[in-house]
XYZ file of N, CA and C in Angstrom:
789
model
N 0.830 -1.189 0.000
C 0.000 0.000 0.000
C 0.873 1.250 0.000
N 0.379 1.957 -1.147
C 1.010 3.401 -0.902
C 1.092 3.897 0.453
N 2.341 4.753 0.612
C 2.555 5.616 1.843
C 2.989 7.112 1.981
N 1.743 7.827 2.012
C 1.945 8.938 1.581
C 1.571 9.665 3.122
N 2.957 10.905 2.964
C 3.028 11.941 4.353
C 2.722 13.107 3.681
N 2.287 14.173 4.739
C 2.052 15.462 4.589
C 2.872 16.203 4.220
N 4.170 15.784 4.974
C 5.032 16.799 5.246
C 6.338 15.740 5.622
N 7.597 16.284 5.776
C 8.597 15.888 6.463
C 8.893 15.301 7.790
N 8.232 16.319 8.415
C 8.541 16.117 10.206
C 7.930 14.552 10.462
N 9.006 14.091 11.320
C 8.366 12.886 11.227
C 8.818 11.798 10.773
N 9.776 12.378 9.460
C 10.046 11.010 8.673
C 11.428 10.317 8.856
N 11.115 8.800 9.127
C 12.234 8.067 10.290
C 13.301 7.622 9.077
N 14.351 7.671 8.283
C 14.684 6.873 7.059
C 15.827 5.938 7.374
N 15.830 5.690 8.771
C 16.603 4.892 9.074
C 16.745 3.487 8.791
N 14.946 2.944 8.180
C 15.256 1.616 7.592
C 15.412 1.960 6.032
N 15.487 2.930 5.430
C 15.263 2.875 4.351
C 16.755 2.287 3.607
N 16.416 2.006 2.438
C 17.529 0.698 1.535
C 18.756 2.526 1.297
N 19.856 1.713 1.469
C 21.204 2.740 1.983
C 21.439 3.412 0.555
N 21.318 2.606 -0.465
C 21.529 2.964 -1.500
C 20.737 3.575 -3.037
N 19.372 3.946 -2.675
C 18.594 4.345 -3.248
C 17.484 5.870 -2.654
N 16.719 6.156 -3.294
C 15.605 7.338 -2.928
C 15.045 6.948 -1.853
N 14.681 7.474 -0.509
C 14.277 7.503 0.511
C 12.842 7.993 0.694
N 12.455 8.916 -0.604
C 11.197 9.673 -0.818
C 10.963 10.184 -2.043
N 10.107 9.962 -2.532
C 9.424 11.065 -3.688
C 8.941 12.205 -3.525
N 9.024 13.471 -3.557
C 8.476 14.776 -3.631
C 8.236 15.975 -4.663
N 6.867 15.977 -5.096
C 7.246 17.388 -5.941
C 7.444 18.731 -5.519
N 7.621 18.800 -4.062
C 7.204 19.894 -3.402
C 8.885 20.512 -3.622
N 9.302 21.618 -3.985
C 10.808 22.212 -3.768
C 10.421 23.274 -3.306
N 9.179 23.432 -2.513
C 9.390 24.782 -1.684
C 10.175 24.961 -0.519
N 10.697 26.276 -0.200
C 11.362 26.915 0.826
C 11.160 26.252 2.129
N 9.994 25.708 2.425
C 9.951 25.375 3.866
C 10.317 23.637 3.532
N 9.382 23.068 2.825
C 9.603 21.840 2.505
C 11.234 21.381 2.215
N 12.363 22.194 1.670
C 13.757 21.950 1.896
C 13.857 22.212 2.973
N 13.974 23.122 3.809
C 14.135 23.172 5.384
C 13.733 21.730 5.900
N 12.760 22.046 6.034
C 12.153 20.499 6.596
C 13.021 19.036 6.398
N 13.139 19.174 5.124
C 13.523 17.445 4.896
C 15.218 17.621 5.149
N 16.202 18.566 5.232
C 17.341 18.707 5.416
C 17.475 18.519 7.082
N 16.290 18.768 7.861
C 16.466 18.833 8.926
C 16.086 17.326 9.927
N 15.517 16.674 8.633
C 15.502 14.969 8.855
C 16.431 14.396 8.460
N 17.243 14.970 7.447
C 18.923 14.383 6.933
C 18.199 13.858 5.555
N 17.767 14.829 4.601
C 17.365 14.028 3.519
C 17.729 15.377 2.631
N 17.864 15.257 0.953
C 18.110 16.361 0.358
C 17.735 15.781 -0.935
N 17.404 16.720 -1.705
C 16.380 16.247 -3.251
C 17.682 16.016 -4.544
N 16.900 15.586 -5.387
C 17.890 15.812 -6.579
C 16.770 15.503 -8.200
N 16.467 16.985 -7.941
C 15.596 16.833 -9.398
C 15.835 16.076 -11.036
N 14.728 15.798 -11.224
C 14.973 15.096 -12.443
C 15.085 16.122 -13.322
N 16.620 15.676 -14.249
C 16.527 17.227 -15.498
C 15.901 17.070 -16.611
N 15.029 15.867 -16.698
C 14.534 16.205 -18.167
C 13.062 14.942 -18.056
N 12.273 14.940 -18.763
C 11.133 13.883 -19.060
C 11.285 12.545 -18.771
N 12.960 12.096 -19.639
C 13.239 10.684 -19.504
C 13.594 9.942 -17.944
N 14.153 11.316 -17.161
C 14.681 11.302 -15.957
C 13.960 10.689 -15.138
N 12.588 11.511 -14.861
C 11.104 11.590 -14.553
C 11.073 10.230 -14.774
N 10.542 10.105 -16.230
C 9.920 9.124 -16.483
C 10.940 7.127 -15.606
N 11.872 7.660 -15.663
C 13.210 6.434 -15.166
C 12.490 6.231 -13.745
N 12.468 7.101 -13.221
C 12.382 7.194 -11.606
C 10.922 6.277 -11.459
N 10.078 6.741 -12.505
C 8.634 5.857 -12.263
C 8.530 4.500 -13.048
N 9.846 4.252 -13.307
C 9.875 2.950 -14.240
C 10.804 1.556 -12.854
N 11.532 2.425 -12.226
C 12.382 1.719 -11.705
C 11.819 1.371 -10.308
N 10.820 2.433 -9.781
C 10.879 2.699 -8.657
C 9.427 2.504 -8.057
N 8.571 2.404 -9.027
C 7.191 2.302 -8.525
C 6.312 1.385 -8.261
N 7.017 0.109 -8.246
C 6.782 -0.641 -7.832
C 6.780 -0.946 -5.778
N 8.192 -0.269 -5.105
C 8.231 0.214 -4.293
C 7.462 1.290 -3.187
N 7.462 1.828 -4.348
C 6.142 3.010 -3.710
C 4.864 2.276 -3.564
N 4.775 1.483 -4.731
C 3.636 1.102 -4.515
C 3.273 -0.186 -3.300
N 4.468 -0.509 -2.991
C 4.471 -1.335 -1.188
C 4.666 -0.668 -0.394
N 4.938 0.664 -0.270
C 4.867 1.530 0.574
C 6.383 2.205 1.153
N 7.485 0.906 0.412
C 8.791 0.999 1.045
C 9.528 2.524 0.673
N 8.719 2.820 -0.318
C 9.150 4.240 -0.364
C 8.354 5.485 -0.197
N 8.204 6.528 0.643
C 6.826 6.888 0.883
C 7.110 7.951 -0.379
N 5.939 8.555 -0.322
C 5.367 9.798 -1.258
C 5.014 11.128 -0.044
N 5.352 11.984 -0.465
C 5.832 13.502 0.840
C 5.188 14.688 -0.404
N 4.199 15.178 0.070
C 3.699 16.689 -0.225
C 1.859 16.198 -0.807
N 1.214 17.023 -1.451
C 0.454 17.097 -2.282
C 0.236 15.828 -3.143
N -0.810 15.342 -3.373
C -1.595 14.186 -3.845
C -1.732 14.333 -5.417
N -1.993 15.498 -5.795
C -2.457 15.851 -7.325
C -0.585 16.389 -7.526
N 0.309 16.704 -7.214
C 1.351 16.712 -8.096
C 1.999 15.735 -8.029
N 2.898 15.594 -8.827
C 3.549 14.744 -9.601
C 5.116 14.059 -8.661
N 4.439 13.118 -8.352
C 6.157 12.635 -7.038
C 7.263 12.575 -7.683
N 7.461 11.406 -8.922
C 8.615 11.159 -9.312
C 9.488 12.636 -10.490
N 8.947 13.729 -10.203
C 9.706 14.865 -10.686
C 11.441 15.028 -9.786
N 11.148 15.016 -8.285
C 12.222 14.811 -7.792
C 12.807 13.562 -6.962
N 13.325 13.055 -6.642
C 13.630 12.200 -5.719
C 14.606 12.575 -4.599
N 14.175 11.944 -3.443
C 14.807 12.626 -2.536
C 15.921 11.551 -1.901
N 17.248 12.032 -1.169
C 17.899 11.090 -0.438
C 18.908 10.986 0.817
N 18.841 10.219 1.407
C 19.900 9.909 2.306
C 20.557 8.701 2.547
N 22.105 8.475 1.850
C 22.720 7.808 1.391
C 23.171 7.363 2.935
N 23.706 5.824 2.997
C 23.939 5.113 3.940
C 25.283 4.397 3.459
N 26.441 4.544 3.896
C 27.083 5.548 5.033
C 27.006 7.359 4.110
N 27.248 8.522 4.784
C 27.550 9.225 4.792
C 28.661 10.012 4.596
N 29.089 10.417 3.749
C 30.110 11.459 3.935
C 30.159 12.582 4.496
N 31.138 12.591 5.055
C 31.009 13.900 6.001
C 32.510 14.417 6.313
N 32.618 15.532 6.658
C 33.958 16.722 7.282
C 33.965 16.881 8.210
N 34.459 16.666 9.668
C 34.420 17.072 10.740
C 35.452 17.970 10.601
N 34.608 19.421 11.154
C 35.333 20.499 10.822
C 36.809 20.958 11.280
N 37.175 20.064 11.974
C 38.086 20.447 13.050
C 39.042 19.700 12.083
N 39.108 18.691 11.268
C 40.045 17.578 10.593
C 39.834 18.225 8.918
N 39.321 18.579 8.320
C 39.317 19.662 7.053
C 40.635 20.309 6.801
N 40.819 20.084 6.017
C 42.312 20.429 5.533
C 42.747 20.502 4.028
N 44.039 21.945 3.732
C 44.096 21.594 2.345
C 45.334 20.428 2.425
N 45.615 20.642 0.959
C 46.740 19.584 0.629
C 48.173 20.470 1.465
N 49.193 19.989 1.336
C 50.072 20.619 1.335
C 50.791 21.631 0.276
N 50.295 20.782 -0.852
C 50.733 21.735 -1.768
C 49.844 22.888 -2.096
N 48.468 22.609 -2.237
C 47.711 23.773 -1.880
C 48.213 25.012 -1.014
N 48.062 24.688 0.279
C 48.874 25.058 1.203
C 50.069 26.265 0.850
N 51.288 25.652 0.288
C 52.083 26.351 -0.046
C 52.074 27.129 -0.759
N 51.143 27.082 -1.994
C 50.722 27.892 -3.268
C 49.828 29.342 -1.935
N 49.349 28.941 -1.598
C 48.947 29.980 -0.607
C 49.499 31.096 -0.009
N 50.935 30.153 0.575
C 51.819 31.289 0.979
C 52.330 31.625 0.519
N 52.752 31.214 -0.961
C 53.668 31.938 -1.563
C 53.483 32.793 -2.325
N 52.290 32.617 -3.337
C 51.626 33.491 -4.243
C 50.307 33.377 -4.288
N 49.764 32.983 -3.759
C 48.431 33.322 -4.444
C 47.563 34.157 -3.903
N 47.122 35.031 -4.482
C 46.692 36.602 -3.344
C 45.280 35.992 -3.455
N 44.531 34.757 -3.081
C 43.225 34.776 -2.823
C 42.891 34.765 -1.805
N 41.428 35.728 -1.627
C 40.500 36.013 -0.902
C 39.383 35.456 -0.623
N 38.623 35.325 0.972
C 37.585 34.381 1.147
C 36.490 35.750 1.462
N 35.078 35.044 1.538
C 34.307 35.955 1.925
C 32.490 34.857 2.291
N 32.301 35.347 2.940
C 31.152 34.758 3.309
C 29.487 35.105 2.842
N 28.385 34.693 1.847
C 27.137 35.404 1.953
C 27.388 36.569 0.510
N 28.741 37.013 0.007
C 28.782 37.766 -0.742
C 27.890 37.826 -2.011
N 28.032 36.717 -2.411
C 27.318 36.302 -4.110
C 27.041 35.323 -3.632
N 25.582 35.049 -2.892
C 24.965 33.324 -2.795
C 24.556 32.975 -4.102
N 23.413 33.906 -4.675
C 23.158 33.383 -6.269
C 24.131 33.050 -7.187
N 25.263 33.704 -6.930
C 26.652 33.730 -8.106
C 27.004 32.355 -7.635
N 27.404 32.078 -6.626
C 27.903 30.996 -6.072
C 26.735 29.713 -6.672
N 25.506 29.999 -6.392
C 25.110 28.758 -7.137
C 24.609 28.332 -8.285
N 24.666 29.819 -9.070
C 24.874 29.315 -10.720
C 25.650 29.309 -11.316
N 27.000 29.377 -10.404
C 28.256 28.922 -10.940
C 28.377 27.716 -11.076
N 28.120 26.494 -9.975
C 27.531 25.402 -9.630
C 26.925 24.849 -10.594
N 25.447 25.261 -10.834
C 24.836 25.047 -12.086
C 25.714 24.445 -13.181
N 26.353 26.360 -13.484
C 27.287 26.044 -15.022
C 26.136 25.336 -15.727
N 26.894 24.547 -16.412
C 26.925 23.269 -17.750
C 26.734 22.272 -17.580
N 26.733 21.935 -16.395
C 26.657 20.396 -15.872
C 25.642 19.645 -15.993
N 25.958 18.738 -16.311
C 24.832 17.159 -16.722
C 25.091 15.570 -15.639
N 23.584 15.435 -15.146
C 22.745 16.108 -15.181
C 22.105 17.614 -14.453
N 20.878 18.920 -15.211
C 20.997 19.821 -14.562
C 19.813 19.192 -13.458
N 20.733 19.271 -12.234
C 19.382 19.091 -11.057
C 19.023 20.320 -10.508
N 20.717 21.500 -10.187
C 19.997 22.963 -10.087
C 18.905 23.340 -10.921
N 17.963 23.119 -10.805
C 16.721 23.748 -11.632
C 16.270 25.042 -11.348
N 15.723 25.777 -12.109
C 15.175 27.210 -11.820
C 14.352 27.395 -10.264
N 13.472 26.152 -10.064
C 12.123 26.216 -9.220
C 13.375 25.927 -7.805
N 14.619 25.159 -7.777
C 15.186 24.989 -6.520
C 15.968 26.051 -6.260
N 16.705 26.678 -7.099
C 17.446 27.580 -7.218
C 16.649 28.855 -6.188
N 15.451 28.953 -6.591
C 14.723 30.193 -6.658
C 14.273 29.878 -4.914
N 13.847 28.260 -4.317
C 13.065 28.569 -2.823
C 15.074 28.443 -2.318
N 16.240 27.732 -2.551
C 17.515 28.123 -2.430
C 17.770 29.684 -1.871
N 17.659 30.700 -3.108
C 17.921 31.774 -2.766
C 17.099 32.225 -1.795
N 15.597 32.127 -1.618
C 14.578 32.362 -0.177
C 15.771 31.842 1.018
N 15.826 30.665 1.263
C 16.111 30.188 2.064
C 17.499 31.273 2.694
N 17.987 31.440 1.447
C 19.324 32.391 1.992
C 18.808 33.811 2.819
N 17.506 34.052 2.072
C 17.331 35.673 2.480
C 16.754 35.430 3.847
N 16.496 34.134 3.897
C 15.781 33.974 5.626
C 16.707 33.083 6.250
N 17.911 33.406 6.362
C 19.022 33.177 6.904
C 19.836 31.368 7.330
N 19.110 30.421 6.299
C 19.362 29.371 6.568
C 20.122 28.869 5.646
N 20.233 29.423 4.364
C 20.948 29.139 3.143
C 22.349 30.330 2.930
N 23.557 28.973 2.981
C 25.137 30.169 3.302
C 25.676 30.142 2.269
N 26.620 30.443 1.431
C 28.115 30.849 0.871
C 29.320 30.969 1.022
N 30.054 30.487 0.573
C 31.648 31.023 0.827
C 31.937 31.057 -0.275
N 32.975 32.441 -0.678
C 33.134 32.672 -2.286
C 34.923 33.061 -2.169
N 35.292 32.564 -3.442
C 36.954 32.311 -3.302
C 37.220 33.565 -4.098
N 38.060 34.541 -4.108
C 37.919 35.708 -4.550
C 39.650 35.872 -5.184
N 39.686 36.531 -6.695
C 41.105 36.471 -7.059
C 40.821 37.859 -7.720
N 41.598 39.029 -6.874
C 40.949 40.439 -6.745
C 39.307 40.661 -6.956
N 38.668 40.776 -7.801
C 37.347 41.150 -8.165
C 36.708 40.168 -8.692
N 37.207 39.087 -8.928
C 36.903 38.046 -10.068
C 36.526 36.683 -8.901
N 35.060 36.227 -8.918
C 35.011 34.841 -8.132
C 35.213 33.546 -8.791
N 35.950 32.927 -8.251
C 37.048 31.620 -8.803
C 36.740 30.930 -7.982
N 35.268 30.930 -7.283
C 35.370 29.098 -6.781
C 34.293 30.012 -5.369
N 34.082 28.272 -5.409
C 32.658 28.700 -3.679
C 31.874 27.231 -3.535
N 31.341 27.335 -2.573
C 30.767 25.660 -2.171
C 29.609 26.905 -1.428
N 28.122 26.489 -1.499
C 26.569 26.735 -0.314
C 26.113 25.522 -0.138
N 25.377 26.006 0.459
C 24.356 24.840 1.544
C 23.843 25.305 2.830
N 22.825 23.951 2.923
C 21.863 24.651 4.216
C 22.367 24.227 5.670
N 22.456 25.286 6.483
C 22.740 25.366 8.217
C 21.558 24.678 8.333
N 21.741 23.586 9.807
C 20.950 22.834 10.245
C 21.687 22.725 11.901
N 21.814 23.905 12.802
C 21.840 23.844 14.072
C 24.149 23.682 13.647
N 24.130 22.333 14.175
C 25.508 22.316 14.567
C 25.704 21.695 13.053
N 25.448 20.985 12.231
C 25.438 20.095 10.982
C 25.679 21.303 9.414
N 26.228 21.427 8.508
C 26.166 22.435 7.373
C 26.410 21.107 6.439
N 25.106 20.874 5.658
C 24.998 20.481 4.933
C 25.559 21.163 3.239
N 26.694 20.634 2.242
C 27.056 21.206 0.906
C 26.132 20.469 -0.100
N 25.573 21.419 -0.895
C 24.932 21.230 -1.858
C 25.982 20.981 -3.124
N 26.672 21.996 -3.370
C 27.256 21.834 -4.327
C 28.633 23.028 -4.337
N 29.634 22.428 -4.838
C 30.684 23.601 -4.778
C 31.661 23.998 -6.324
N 32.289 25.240 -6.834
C 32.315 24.804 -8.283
C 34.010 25.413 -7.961
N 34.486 25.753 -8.896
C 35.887 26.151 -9.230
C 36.528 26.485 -10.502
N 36.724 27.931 -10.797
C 37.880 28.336 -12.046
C 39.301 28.615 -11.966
N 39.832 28.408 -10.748
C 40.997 28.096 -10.555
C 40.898 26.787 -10.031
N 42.234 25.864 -10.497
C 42.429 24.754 -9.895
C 42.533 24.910 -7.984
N 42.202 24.368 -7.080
C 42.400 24.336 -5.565
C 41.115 25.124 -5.039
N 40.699 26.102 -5.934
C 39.384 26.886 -5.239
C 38.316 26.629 -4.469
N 37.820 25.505 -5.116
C 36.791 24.947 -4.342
C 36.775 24.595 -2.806
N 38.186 23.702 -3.146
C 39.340 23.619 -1.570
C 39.511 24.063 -0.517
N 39.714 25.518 -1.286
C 39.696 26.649 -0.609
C 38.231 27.215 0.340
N 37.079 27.087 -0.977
C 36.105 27.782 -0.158
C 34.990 26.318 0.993
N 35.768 25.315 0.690
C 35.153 24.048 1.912
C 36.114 24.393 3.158
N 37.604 24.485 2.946
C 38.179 24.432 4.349
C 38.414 26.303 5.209
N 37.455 27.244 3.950
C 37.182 28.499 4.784
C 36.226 28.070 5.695
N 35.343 27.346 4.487
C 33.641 26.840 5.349
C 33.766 26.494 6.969
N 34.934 25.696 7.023
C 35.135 24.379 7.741
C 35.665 25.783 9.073
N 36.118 26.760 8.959
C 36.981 27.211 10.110
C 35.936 27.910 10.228
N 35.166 28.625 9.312
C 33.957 30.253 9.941
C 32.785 28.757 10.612
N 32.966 27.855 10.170
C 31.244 27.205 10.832
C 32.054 26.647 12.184
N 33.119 26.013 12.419
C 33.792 26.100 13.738
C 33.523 27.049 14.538
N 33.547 28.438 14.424
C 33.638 29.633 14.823
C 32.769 29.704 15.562
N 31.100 29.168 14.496
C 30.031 29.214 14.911
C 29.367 28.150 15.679
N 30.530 27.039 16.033
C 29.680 26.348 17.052
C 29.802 24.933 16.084
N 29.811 25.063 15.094
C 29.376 23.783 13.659
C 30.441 22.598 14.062
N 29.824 21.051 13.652
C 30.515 20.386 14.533
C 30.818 19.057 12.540
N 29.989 19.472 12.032
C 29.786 18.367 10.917
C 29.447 19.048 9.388
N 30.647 18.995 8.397
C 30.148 19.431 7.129
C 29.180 18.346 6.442
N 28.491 18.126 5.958
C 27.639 17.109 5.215
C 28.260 16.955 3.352
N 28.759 16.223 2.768
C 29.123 15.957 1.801
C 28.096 15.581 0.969
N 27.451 15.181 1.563
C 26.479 14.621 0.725
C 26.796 13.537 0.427
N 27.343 13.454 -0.940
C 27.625 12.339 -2.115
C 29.923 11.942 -1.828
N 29.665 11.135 -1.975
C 31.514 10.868 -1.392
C 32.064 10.638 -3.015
N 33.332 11.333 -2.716
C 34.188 11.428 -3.882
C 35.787 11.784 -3.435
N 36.850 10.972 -4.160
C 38.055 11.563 -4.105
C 38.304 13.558 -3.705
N 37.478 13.866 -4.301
C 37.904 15.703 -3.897
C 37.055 15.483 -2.207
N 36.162 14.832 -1.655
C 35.835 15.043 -0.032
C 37.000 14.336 0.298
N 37.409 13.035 0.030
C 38.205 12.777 0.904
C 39.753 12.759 0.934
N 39.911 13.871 -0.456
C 41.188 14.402 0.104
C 41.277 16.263 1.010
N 39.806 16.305 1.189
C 39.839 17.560 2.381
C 39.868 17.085 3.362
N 39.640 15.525 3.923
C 39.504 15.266 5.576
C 38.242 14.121 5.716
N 37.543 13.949 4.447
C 36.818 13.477 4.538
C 36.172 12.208 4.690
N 35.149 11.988 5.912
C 35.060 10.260 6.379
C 33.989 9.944 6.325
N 33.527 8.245 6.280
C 32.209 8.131 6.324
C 31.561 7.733 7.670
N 30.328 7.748 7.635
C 29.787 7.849 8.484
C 28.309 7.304 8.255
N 28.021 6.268 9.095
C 26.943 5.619 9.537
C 25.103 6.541 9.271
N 24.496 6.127 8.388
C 23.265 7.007 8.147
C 22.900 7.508 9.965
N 22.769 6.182 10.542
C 22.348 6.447 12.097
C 23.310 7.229 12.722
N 24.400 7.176 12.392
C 25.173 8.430 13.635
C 24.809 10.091 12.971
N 24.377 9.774 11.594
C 23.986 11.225 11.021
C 22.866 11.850 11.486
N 22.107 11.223 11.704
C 20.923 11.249 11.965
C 21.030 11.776 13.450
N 21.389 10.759 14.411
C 21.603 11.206 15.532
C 22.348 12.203 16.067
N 23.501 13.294 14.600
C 23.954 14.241 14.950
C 22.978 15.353 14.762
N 21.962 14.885 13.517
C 20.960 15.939 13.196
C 19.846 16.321 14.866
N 19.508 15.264 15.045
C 18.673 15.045 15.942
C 19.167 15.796 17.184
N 20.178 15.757 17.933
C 20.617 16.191 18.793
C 21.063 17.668 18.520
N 21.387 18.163 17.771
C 21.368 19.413 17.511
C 20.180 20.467 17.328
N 20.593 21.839 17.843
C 19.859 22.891 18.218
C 19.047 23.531 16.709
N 18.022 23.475 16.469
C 17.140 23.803 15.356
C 17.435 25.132 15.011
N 17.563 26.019 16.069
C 18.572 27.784 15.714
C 19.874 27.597 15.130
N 19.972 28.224 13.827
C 21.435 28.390 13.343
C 22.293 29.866 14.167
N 23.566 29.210 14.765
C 24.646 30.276 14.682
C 25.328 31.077 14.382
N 25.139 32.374 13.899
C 25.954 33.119 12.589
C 26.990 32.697 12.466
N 27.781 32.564 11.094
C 29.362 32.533 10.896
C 30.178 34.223 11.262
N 31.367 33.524 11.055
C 31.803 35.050 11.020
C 32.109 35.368 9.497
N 31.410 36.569 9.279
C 31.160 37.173 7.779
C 32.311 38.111 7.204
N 33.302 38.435 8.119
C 34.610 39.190 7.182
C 34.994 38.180 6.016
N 35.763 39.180 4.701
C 36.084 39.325 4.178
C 37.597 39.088 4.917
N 38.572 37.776 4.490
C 39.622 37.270 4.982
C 40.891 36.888 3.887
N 41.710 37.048 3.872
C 42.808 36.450 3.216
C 42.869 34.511 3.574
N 43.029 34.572 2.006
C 42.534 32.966 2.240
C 44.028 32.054 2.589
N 45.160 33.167 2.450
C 46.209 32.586 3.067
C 46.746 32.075 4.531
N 45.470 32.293 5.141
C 45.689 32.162 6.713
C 45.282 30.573 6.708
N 44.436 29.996 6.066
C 44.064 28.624 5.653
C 45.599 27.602 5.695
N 46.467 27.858 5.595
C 47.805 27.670 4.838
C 48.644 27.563 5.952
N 48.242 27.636 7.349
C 49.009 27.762 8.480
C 49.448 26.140 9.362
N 50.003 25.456 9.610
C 50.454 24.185 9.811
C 49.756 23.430 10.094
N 48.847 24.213 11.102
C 47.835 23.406 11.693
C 46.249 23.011 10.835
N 46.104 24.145 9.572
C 45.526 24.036 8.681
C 45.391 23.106 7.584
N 46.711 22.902 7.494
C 47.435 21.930 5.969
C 47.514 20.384 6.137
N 47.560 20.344 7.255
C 47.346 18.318 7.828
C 48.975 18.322 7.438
């Protein structure tokens, strides 16, 4: 039997299968991302018809035992996005985030880049966007994204080479947890740069866990480990539903570069 919720709150995905969609939703509004980020779940729209159409070819059989529920509105359309929380986890504990060494050195020696926090959130995530296949930044996420920023839950860090932005990673604050959506780069190391700024201003603020999301050689040569869906969960859970401001100066990104920084 179908299993369809109202809403987020509520939803346990701790038995759900580690390696697949946890939920169907057409909902990408502003509160509805809040919500499901704050259960440890995050969407990934379908970019095109066939996408859509895959998700209800592969998957609906499931739904239709209930093992996968259905989350929002009855008359729209579920398999537009799919939602997830991957079992184990990748994750940054902010305190272990680190560049390379050679990064590192390029830092101190020449490279006059600059960090900054909140500056260009939109720039930052249609840089992201770009070109990339598949597009899951879609217009409709992009758009409750930028809400989310203006109501203080959606952050930035932007890598700065004088006037020109060369790299940045956003995502949504969730108490002690900063979940990355996505991070891009036009200089080689940038991106690098704007995860292990992330990693020291959300320290600052109390932040105990970057969220990777999806695991790849570039997380785990910043520091990056996995981690048990249930200990994620239980970091979400235990943490304070009020986000902490970062600290928002405008910083020389060469301070990143300091011994204790570089691993």
């Amino acid at each position: 039997m179908v299993s369809r919720r109202p809403g987020w709150e509520g939803l346990d995905v701790l038995d759900a299968a580690p390696d697949g969609p946890v939920a169907f939703s057409a909902d990408l509004s502003p509160a509805s991302l809040l919500a499901a980020y704050r259960v440890g779940v995050y969407p990934f729209p379908a970019s095109d018809e066939y996408t859509r159409t895959l998700n209800e070819v592969v998957f609906a059989d499931q739904v239709e035992e209930g093992r996968i529920p259905l989350v929002g509105e009855e008359a729209a359309d579920p398999y537009a996005v799919s939602w997830w929380s991957p079992d184990p986890r990748p994750v940054l504990p902010v305190t272990a985030t680190h560049l390379s060494r050679s990064l590192a050195r390029q830092l101190r020696n020449r490279l006059p880049w600059s960090t900054s926090l909140d500056r260009q959130f939109e720039g930052v995530v249609r840089a992201c966007r770009g070109d990339r296949i598949p597009l899951w930044l879609t217009d409709e996420l992009i758009a409750s994204l930028v809400r989310l920023h203006e109501l203080g839950h959606a952050h930035s860090v932007e890598v700065w080479e004088g006037g020109e932005l060369i790299g940045g990673v956003f995502g949504l604050q969730v108490g002690s947890v900063f979940s990355m959506d996505s991070m891009f780069f036009h200089r080689p190391g940038a991106s690098k740069v704007a995860v292990t700024d992330l990693a020291e201003r959300f320290a600052q603020a109390g932040g105990v866990l970057l969220d990777a999301q999806r695991d790849s050689p570039h997380v785990q040569s910043l520091g990056g480990v996995l981690v048990s869906r249930e200990q994620y969960i239980r970091q979400l859970r235990g943490t304070a539903s009020e986000s902490v401001p970062m600290p928002a100066a405008a910083l020389p990104a060469s301070r990143l570069a300091q011994p204790a920084a570089s691993g």
